Short mmCIF file of C-alpha atoms and ligand atoms in Angstrom, two decimals:
data_model
loop_
_atom_site.label_atom_id
_atom_site.label_comp_id
_atom_site.label_asym_id
_atom_site.label_seq_id
_atom_site.Cartn_x
_atom_site.Cartn_y
_atom_site.Cartn_z
CA MET A 27 -123.30 -7.73 -147.95
CA SER A 28 -126.73 -8.83 -146.71
CA ASP A 29 -126.00 -12.27 -148.19
CA CYS A 30 -122.83 -12.39 -146.18
CA ILE A 31 -124.60 -11.34 -143.00
CA GLN A 32 -126.80 -14.35 -143.59
CA LEU A 33 -123.70 -16.52 -143.86
CA VAL A 34 -122.53 -15.21 -140.49
CA GLN A 35 -125.91 -16.12 -139.07
CA LYS A 36 -125.81 -19.56 -140.64
CA LEU A 37 -122.30 -20.19 -139.30
CA ALA A 38 -123.36 -19.12 -135.80
CA GLU A 39 -126.35 -21.46 -135.87
CA GLU A 40 -125.09 -24.48 -137.78
CA HIS A 41 -121.32 -24.21 -137.15
CA ARG A 42 -120.54 -25.08 -140.74
CA LEU A 43 -120.58 -23.63 -144.22
CA THR A 44 -119.80 -25.04 -147.64
CA LEU A 45 -116.34 -24.50 -149.08
CA ALA A 46 -117.81 -21.97 -151.51
CA GLU A 47 -119.52 -20.12 -148.66
CA TYR A 48 -116.29 -19.86 -146.67
CA GLU A 49 -114.64 -18.48 -149.76
CA THR A 50 -117.40 -15.91 -150.23
CA LEU A 51 -117.14 -14.83 -146.61
CA LEU A 52 -113.41 -14.28 -147.13
CA ARG A 53 -113.71 -12.50 -150.48
CA GLU A 54 -116.40 -10.16 -149.20
CA ARG A 55 -114.50 -9.25 -146.04
CA SER A 56 -115.35 -5.74 -144.84
CA ASP A 57 -115.23 -3.80 -141.59
CA ALA A 58 -118.95 -4.33 -141.14
CA LEU A 59 -118.68 -8.10 -141.62
CA ALA A 60 -115.68 -8.27 -139.32
CA ALA A 61 -117.70 -6.46 -136.66
CA ALA A 62 -120.65 -8.81 -137.09
CA LEU A 63 -118.42 -11.88 -136.80
CA ARG A 64 -116.56 -10.45 -133.83
CA GLU A 65 -119.74 -9.67 -131.97
CA GLN A 66 -121.10 -13.20 -132.39
CA ALA A 67 -117.75 -14.81 -131.65
CA VAL A 68 -117.30 -12.92 -128.39
CA ARG A 69 -120.84 -13.80 -127.33
CA VAL A 70 -120.22 -17.50 -128.01
CA ARG A 71 -116.82 -17.52 -126.30
CA GLN A 72 -118.25 -15.63 -123.33
CA ALA A 73 -121.01 -18.21 -122.89
CA ILE A 74 -118.48 -21.04 -122.64
CA TYR A 75 -115.33 -19.55 -121.17
CA GLY A 76 -116.56 -16.30 -119.59
CA ASN A 77 -113.80 -13.71 -119.53
CA ALA A 78 -111.10 -16.22 -118.62
CA VAL A 79 -108.05 -16.41 -120.84
CA PHE A 80 -105.96 -19.57 -120.58
CA THR A 81 -102.17 -19.39 -120.57
CA ARG A 82 -99.53 -21.79 -121.81
CA GLY A 83 -95.90 -21.34 -120.88
CA LEU A 84 -93.89 -21.66 -124.07
CA ILE A 85 -90.49 -23.30 -123.71
CA GLU A 86 -88.45 -23.14 -126.91
CA ILE A 87 -86.29 -26.19 -126.41
CA SER A 88 -84.15 -26.18 -129.56
CA SER A 89 -83.33 -24.03 -132.58
CA TYR A 90 -81.69 -26.93 -134.40
CA CYS A 91 -83.84 -28.21 -137.25
CA LYS A 92 -83.26 -30.75 -139.95
CA ASN A 93 -85.99 -29.33 -142.18
CA ASN A 94 -85.95 -26.54 -144.69
CA CYS A 95 -89.37 -24.92 -144.63
CA PHE A 96 -89.07 -21.87 -146.91
CA TYR A 97 -90.75 -19.50 -144.44
CA CYS A 98 -88.92 -20.40 -141.24
CA GLY A 99 -85.89 -18.59 -139.82
CA ILE A 100 -84.44 -21.67 -138.12
CA ARG A 101 -84.51 -23.79 -141.29
CA ALA A 102 -81.49 -26.05 -141.69
CA GLY A 103 -80.37 -24.07 -144.73
CA ASN A 104 -79.94 -20.82 -142.83
CA PRO A 105 -76.25 -20.67 -141.88
CA LYS A 106 -76.85 -17.42 -139.99
CA ALA A 107 -79.33 -18.98 -137.55
CA GLU A 108 -77.86 -19.26 -134.09
CA ARG A 109 -78.31 -22.76 -132.76
CA TYR A 110 -78.89 -23.84 -129.18
CA ARG A 111 -80.64 -26.58 -127.33
CA LEU A 112 -81.80 -26.61 -123.73
CA THR A 113 -80.78 -29.47 -121.47
CA PRO A 114 -83.50 -31.49 -119.75
CA GLU A 115 -82.46 -29.83 -116.48
CA GLU A 116 -82.86 -26.36 -118.03
CA ILE A 117 -86.31 -27.32 -119.34
CA LEU A 118 -87.32 -28.53 -115.88
CA GLU A 119 -86.07 -25.27 -114.42
CA CYS A 120 -88.35 -23.36 -116.83
CA CYS A 121 -91.29 -25.49 -115.67
CA ARG A 122 -90.49 -24.77 -112.02
CA GLU A 123 -90.40 -21.07 -112.63
CA GLY A 124 -93.55 -21.35 -114.74
CA TRP A 125 -95.48 -23.25 -112.11
CA THR A 126 -94.69 -20.55 -109.54
CA LEU A 127 -95.94 -17.91 -111.97
CA GLY A 128 -99.26 -19.69 -112.39
CA PHE A 129 -98.77 -21.75 -115.54
CA ARG A 130 -100.46 -25.15 -115.58
CA THR A 131 -99.58 -26.00 -119.17
CA PHE A 132 -96.08 -26.22 -120.55
CA VAL A 133 -95.53 -26.21 -124.28
CA LEU A 134 -92.24 -27.75 -125.38
CA GLN A 135 -91.62 -26.44 -128.88
CA GLY A 136 -88.64 -26.69 -131.15
CA GLY A 137 -87.19 -27.40 -134.53
CA GLU A 138 -86.97 -31.04 -135.59
CA ASP A 139 -83.77 -31.66 -133.66
CA PRO A 140 -82.50 -35.26 -133.88
CA PHE A 141 -80.97 -34.82 -130.42
CA PHE A 142 -84.43 -34.99 -128.87
CA THR A 143 -85.00 -38.70 -129.28
CA ASP A 144 -87.64 -40.57 -127.31
CA GLU A 145 -84.83 -41.72 -125.03
CA VAL A 146 -84.14 -38.09 -124.11
CA LEU A 147 -87.73 -36.88 -124.06
CA CYS A 148 -89.58 -39.68 -122.26
CA PRO A 149 -87.66 -39.50 -118.96
CA LEU A 150 -88.02 -35.71 -119.08
CA LEU A 151 -91.79 -35.92 -119.61
CA ARG A 152 -92.12 -38.38 -116.74
CA GLN A 153 -90.14 -36.08 -114.51
CA ILE A 154 -92.25 -33.04 -115.40
CA LYS A 155 -95.42 -35.03 -114.72
CA GLN A 156 -94.06 -36.30 -111.44
CA GLU A 157 -93.11 -32.84 -110.21
CA PHE A 158 -96.23 -31.14 -111.60
CA PRO A 159 -99.06 -33.66 -111.67
CA ASP A 160 -101.59 -30.85 -111.99
CA CYS A 161 -100.09 -29.62 -115.25
CA ALA A 162 -100.65 -30.50 -118.89
CA ILE A 163 -97.76 -30.97 -121.28
CA THR A 164 -98.08 -29.90 -124.90
CA LEU A 165 -95.47 -30.95 -127.43
CA SER A 166 -94.79 -29.07 -130.65
CA LEU A 167 -91.84 -30.89 -132.13
CA GLY A 168 -92.94 -31.56 -135.66
CA GLU A 169 -93.36 -34.84 -137.52
CA ARG A 170 -92.37 -38.08 -135.80
CA SER A 171 -93.25 -41.74 -136.18
CA ARG A 172 -96.39 -43.28 -134.73
CA ASN A 173 -94.22 -45.24 -132.29
CA SER A 174 -92.57 -42.07 -131.12
CA TYR A 175 -95.87 -40.19 -130.69
CA GLN A 176 -97.17 -43.19 -128.73
CA ALA A 177 -94.08 -43.37 -126.50
CA LEU A 178 -94.26 -39.64 -125.74
CA PHE A 179 -97.97 -39.94 -124.95
CA ASP A 180 -97.32 -42.90 -122.66
CA ALA A 181 -94.60 -40.88 -120.90
CA GLY A 182 -97.08 -38.13 -120.07
CA ALA A 183 -97.58 -35.75 -123.00
CA ASP A 184 -101.25 -34.68 -123.12
CA ARG A 185 -101.40 -32.49 -126.19
CA TYR A 186 -99.64 -32.09 -129.51
CA LEU A 187 -99.53 -28.99 -131.63
CA LEU A 188 -98.78 -29.61 -135.29
CA ARG A 189 -100.00 -26.90 -137.59
CA HIS A 190 -101.08 -28.36 -140.90
CA GLU A 191 -99.75 -25.08 -142.45
CA THR A 192 -102.12 -25.32 -145.43
CA ALA A 193 -104.90 -27.73 -146.35
CA ASP A 194 -104.03 -27.47 -150.03
CA LYS A 195 -101.44 -29.93 -151.32
CA GLU A 196 -100.12 -27.69 -154.12
CA HIS A 197 -99.86 -24.75 -151.76
CA TYR A 198 -97.99 -26.94 -149.28
CA ALA A 199 -95.43 -27.64 -152.01
CA GLN A 200 -94.91 -23.90 -152.49
CA LEU A 201 -94.03 -23.51 -148.82
CA HIS A 202 -91.88 -26.59 -148.32
CA PRO A 203 -89.09 -28.50 -150.08
CA ALA A 204 -89.99 -31.74 -151.85
CA SER A 205 -88.62 -33.78 -148.94
CA LEU A 206 -91.62 -32.72 -146.85
CA SER A 207 -95.00 -34.06 -147.86
CA TRP A 208 -98.46 -32.71 -147.20
CA GLU A 209 -99.82 -36.25 -146.97
CA HIS A 210 -97.35 -37.13 -144.24
CA ARG A 211 -98.13 -34.04 -142.20
CA MET A 212 -101.86 -34.73 -142.45
CA ALA A 213 -101.30 -38.40 -141.58
CA CYS A 214 -99.39 -37.30 -138.46
CA LEU A 215 -102.42 -35.29 -137.33
CA THR A 216 -104.69 -38.31 -137.73
CA THR A 217 -102.23 -40.52 -135.87
CA LEU A 218 -101.97 -38.06 -132.99
CA LYS A 219 -105.73 -38.02 -132.65
CA GLU A 220 -105.95 -41.82 -132.77
CA ILE A 221 -103.40 -42.10 -129.97
CA GLY A 222 -105.53 -39.89 -127.77
CA TYR A 223 -103.73 -36.57 -127.72
CA GLN A 224 -105.66 -33.33 -127.58
CA VAL A 225 -104.53 -32.20 -131.00
CA GLY A 226 -103.89 -28.73 -132.35
CA CYS A 227 -103.64 -27.94 -136.04
CA GLY A 228 -103.33 -24.51 -137.62
CA PHE A 229 -101.95 -22.36 -140.38
CA MET A 230 -100.21 -19.13 -141.15
CA VAL A 231 -102.27 -16.24 -142.44
CA GLY A 232 -100.90 -14.47 -145.50
CA SER A 233 -98.28 -17.05 -146.40
CA PRO A 234 -96.91 -16.68 -149.96
CA GLY A 235 -99.31 -18.06 -152.55
CA GLN A 236 -102.27 -18.11 -150.18
CA THR A 237 -105.57 -16.81 -151.56
CA GLU A 238 -109.13 -16.92 -150.24
CA ARG A 239 -109.40 -20.31 -151.92
CA GLU A 240 -106.63 -21.86 -149.79
CA LEU A 241 -107.94 -20.21 -146.64
CA ALA A 242 -111.42 -21.56 -147.32
CA LYS A 243 -109.87 -25.02 -147.56
CA ASP A 244 -108.10 -24.45 -144.25
CA LEU A 245 -111.41 -23.57 -142.63
CA LYS A 246 -113.12 -26.60 -144.13
CA PHE A 247 -110.30 -28.82 -142.90
CA VAL A 248 -110.53 -27.47 -139.34
CA GLU A 249 -114.31 -27.87 -139.44
CA THR A 250 -114.08 -31.55 -140.36
CA PHE A 251 -110.97 -32.46 -138.35
CA ARG A 252 -112.35 -30.96 -135.15
CA PRO A 253 -109.10 -30.29 -133.30
CA ALA A 254 -109.00 -29.31 -129.63
CA MET A 255 -106.92 -26.27 -130.58
CA CYS A 256 -106.14 -24.26 -133.65
CA GLY A 257 -103.08 -22.03 -133.85
CA ILE A 258 -103.20 -19.31 -136.46
CA GLY A 259 -101.02 -16.26 -136.82
CA PRO A 260 -99.83 -13.90 -139.52
CA PHE A 261 -96.90 -14.98 -141.67
CA ILE A 262 -93.96 -12.64 -140.97
CA PRO A 263 -91.01 -12.82 -143.36
CA HIS A 264 -87.56 -13.67 -142.00
CA ARG A 265 -84.66 -11.89 -143.67
CA ASP A 266 -82.48 -14.99 -144.11
CA THR A 267 -85.06 -17.20 -145.81
CA PRO A 268 -86.15 -17.60 -149.44
CA PHE A 269 -89.29 -15.66 -148.47
CA ALA A 270 -87.39 -12.60 -147.20
CA GLU A 271 -88.95 -10.31 -149.81
CA GLN A 272 -92.50 -11.62 -149.52
CA SER A 273 -95.18 -9.56 -147.84
CA GLY A 274 -96.55 -10.73 -144.53
CA GLY A 275 -100.04 -11.49 -143.25
CA SER A 276 -102.40 -8.99 -141.69
CA VAL A 277 -103.73 -8.62 -138.18
CA GLU A 278 -107.21 -7.81 -139.52
CA LEU A 279 -107.48 -10.98 -141.60
CA THR A 280 -106.14 -13.09 -138.73
CA CYS A 281 -108.78 -11.65 -136.39
CA TYR A 282 -111.49 -12.22 -139.00
CA LEU A 283 -110.46 -15.87 -139.20
CA LEU A 284 -110.34 -16.19 -135.41
CA SER A 285 -113.98 -15.09 -135.26
CA ILE A 286 -114.98 -17.57 -137.96
CA LEU A 287 -113.15 -20.39 -136.15
CA ARG A 288 -114.85 -19.52 -132.87
CA LEU A 289 -118.29 -19.71 -134.49
CA MET A 290 -117.39 -22.90 -136.29
CA GLN A 291 -116.34 -24.67 -133.12
CA PRO A 292 -117.51 -22.77 -130.03
CA ASN A 293 -115.27 -24.57 -127.51
CA LEU A 294 -112.11 -24.43 -129.67
CA LEU A 295 -108.93 -23.37 -127.89
CA LEU A 296 -107.72 -20.43 -129.94
CA PRO A 297 -104.48 -18.63 -129.12
CA ALA A 298 -103.86 -14.96 -129.81
CA THR A 299 -100.31 -15.61 -130.96
CA THR A 300 -97.01 -13.83 -130.40
CA ALA A 301 -96.90 -13.16 -134.15
CA LEU A 302 -100.04 -11.04 -133.75
CA GLY A 303 -98.31 -9.11 -130.98
CA THR A 304 -95.25 -8.70 -133.17
CA LEU A 305 -97.16 -7.04 -136.02
CA ASP A 306 -99.28 -4.82 -133.82
CA PRO A 307 -98.51 -3.66 -130.27
CA ILE A 308 -102.09 -4.54 -129.33
CA GLY A 309 -102.42 -7.47 -131.73
CA ARG A 310 -103.00 -10.06 -129.00
CA GLU A 311 -105.70 -7.89 -127.43
CA LYS A 312 -107.35 -7.64 -130.84
CA GLY A 313 -107.14 -11.42 -131.15
CA VAL A 314 -108.92 -11.96 -127.84
CA LEU A 315 -111.53 -9.35 -128.76
CA ALA A 316 -112.13 -11.30 -131.98
CA GLY A 317 -112.71 -14.60 -130.16
CA ALA A 318 -109.36 -16.06 -129.07
CA ASN A 319 -109.12 -17.44 -125.52
CA VAL A 320 -105.49 -18.49 -125.06
CA VAL A 321 -102.17 -16.67 -124.80
CA MET A 322 -98.73 -18.24 -124.76
CA PRO A 323 -96.18 -16.14 -122.87
CA ASN A 324 -92.55 -17.07 -123.29
CA LEU A 325 -90.99 -19.17 -120.51
CA SER A 326 -87.70 -19.83 -122.29
CA PRO A 327 -84.48 -18.63 -120.65
CA VAL A 328 -83.88 -15.04 -121.81
CA SER A 329 -80.45 -16.07 -123.13
CA VAL A 330 -81.96 -18.18 -125.93
CA ARG A 331 -85.05 -16.23 -126.90
CA LYS A 332 -83.45 -14.21 -129.69
CA LYS A 333 -82.03 -17.40 -131.16
CA TYR A 334 -85.45 -18.99 -131.56
CA ALA A 335 -86.18 -16.66 -134.45
CA LEU A 336 -88.84 -18.13 -136.73
CA TYR A 337 -89.53 -14.62 -138.09
CA ASP A 338 -88.09 -11.10 -137.77
CA ASN A 339 -88.71 -8.69 -134.89
CA LYS A 340 -90.16 -11.24 -132.48
CA ILE A 341 -91.34 -9.60 -129.26
CA CYS A 342 -90.58 -10.47 -125.61
CA THR A 343 -87.01 -11.57 -126.33
CA GLY A 344 -85.52 -9.48 -123.55
CA GLU A 345 -88.05 -9.96 -120.82
CA GLU A 346 -87.90 -12.29 -117.86
CA SER A 347 -90.69 -14.86 -117.70
CA ALA A 348 -92.37 -13.07 -114.81
CA GLN A 349 -92.42 -9.84 -116.82
CA CYS A 350 -93.96 -11.65 -119.79
CA ARG A 351 -96.73 -13.05 -117.67
CA GLY A 352 -97.29 -9.78 -115.82
CA CYS A 353 -97.38 -7.79 -119.04
CA LEU A 354 -100.03 -10.06 -120.57
CA GLU A 355 -101.98 -10.07 -117.31
CA ARG A 356 -102.23 -6.28 -117.43
CA ARG A 357 -103.01 -6.25 -121.13
CA MET A 358 -105.88 -8.68 -120.63
CA GLN A 359 -107.22 -6.76 -117.64
CA THR A 360 -107.25 -3.58 -119.72
CA ILE A 361 -109.72 -5.17 -122.11
CA GLY A 362 -111.82 -6.83 -119.39
CA TYR A 363 -110.33 -10.33 -119.37
CA SER A 364 -108.19 -12.17 -116.86
CA LEU A 365 -105.49 -14.81 -117.03
CA VAL A 366 -106.42 -17.91 -115.07
CA THR A 367 -104.30 -20.48 -113.28
CA ASP A 368 -105.72 -23.57 -114.92
CA ARG A 369 -104.69 -26.38 -117.27
CA GLY A 370 -107.12 -24.88 -119.74
CA ASP A 371 -108.66 -28.03 -121.18
CA PRO A 372 -111.41 -27.56 -123.74
CA LYS A 373 -114.85 -27.27 -122.10
CA GLN A 374 -117.16 -30.00 -123.27
CA ILE A 375 -120.42 -28.55 -124.50
N1 SAH B 1 -90.97 -27.75 -135.74
C1 SAH B 1 -92.32 -27.71 -135.21
C2 SAH B 1 -92.65 -26.36 -134.62
C3 SAH B 1 -92.72 -25.29 -135.67
S1 SAH B 1 -92.70 -23.63 -135.07
C4 SAH B 1 -93.29 -28.13 -136.29
O1 SAH B 1 -92.86 -28.47 -137.38
O2 SAH B 1 -94.47 -28.17 -136.03
C5 SAH B 1 -94.43 -23.32 -134.94
C6 SAH B 1 -95.10 -22.61 -136.09
O3 SAH B 1 -94.53 -21.35 -136.37
C7 SAH B 1 -95.04 -23.30 -137.43
O4 SAH B 1 -95.92 -24.38 -137.49
C8 SAH B 1 -95.40 -22.17 -138.40
O5 SAH B 1 -96.78 -22.17 -138.71
C9 SAH B 1 -95.03 -20.91 -137.60
N2 SAH B 1 -94.01 -20.12 -138.33
C10 SAH B 1 -92.82 -20.54 -138.81
N3 SAH B 1 -92.22 -19.56 -139.49
C11 SAH B 1 -93.03 -18.48 -139.44
C12 SAH B 1 -92.98 -17.15 -139.99
N4 SAH B 1 -91.95 -16.74 -140.72
N5 SAH B 1 -94.01 -16.32 -139.71
C13 SAH B 1 -95.05 -16.72 -138.97
N6 SAH B 1 -95.16 -17.96 -138.46
C14 SAH B 1 -94.17 -18.83 -138.69
#
């Protein structure tokens, strides 16, 4: 225990640990260590971001996907998944509503839907940028070619969120079919950075086959890759996937990791994800109190929200966008934080 407290201290001061030290910190996890990490993480986050929490309006543009990730409810191989795609005009309408509500970042996320070619996306991105020049656009549309990433960037996309899912090649193969390669996903992240995007990576917590060893590798990867953002959330099984019977991740471990990530990279943009809120009614509050500084309320039309089902029991599927924002606003106020109307770029330190 006292050794581990020293590791917390070392992480807070040097912002890095060895792979073995990360693993030790994870294996020795206890309430006392979690509290020590949380305390430091909140102090560090407070010094940079104060009690401001950034918001991103999440627009789930398509539930069509050509991939077959074993964990995901909208995988191509799930015949029960309900499919929809928003039209560019519907997406713009979400942005308009979002802007009025105070969002200055729009996240366009979806399955890998061949409908959304560069020819469809680029004019849309230009239009969003033209109507909302004070807003940032984040894309989260999976793996694409370098040319495509470049074209989308040139059309106005500022950020790209592509979770690496796991930094361990063998573990990646347990979560994905052979048609998807770990090398390619990692190469995409490098390409995105080279192009000039603010890049987000990330991983699920508690995915099948994940041990402290894999998580330590994830931490080491984030430490060396230095993303602008890192999205982590508990794995939650979906009933119509090969992982239906697997157990899910925990809120406590996710919060523990959020604190470690905050200390590792003090200015990192760290969302308290919807998956946290799904597992625990106050999961997102716990995430912020562990060091997160971003929330991503749903801006999608209510009619499609249930259909964008990556996992079971997703929250906020019945609420209007204004209610989603208002609800999070109150939740954050309750714990002494406030949502800000801001693009929410990383602070340079
Ligand atoms: N198609 C895009 C967007 C994926 S959805 C892409 O490939 O990047 C965003 C994230 O949701 C995924 O990266 C994954 O980490 C997470 N996710 C998918 N299924 C999940 C599940 N069952 N439980 C928790 N998170 C899940």
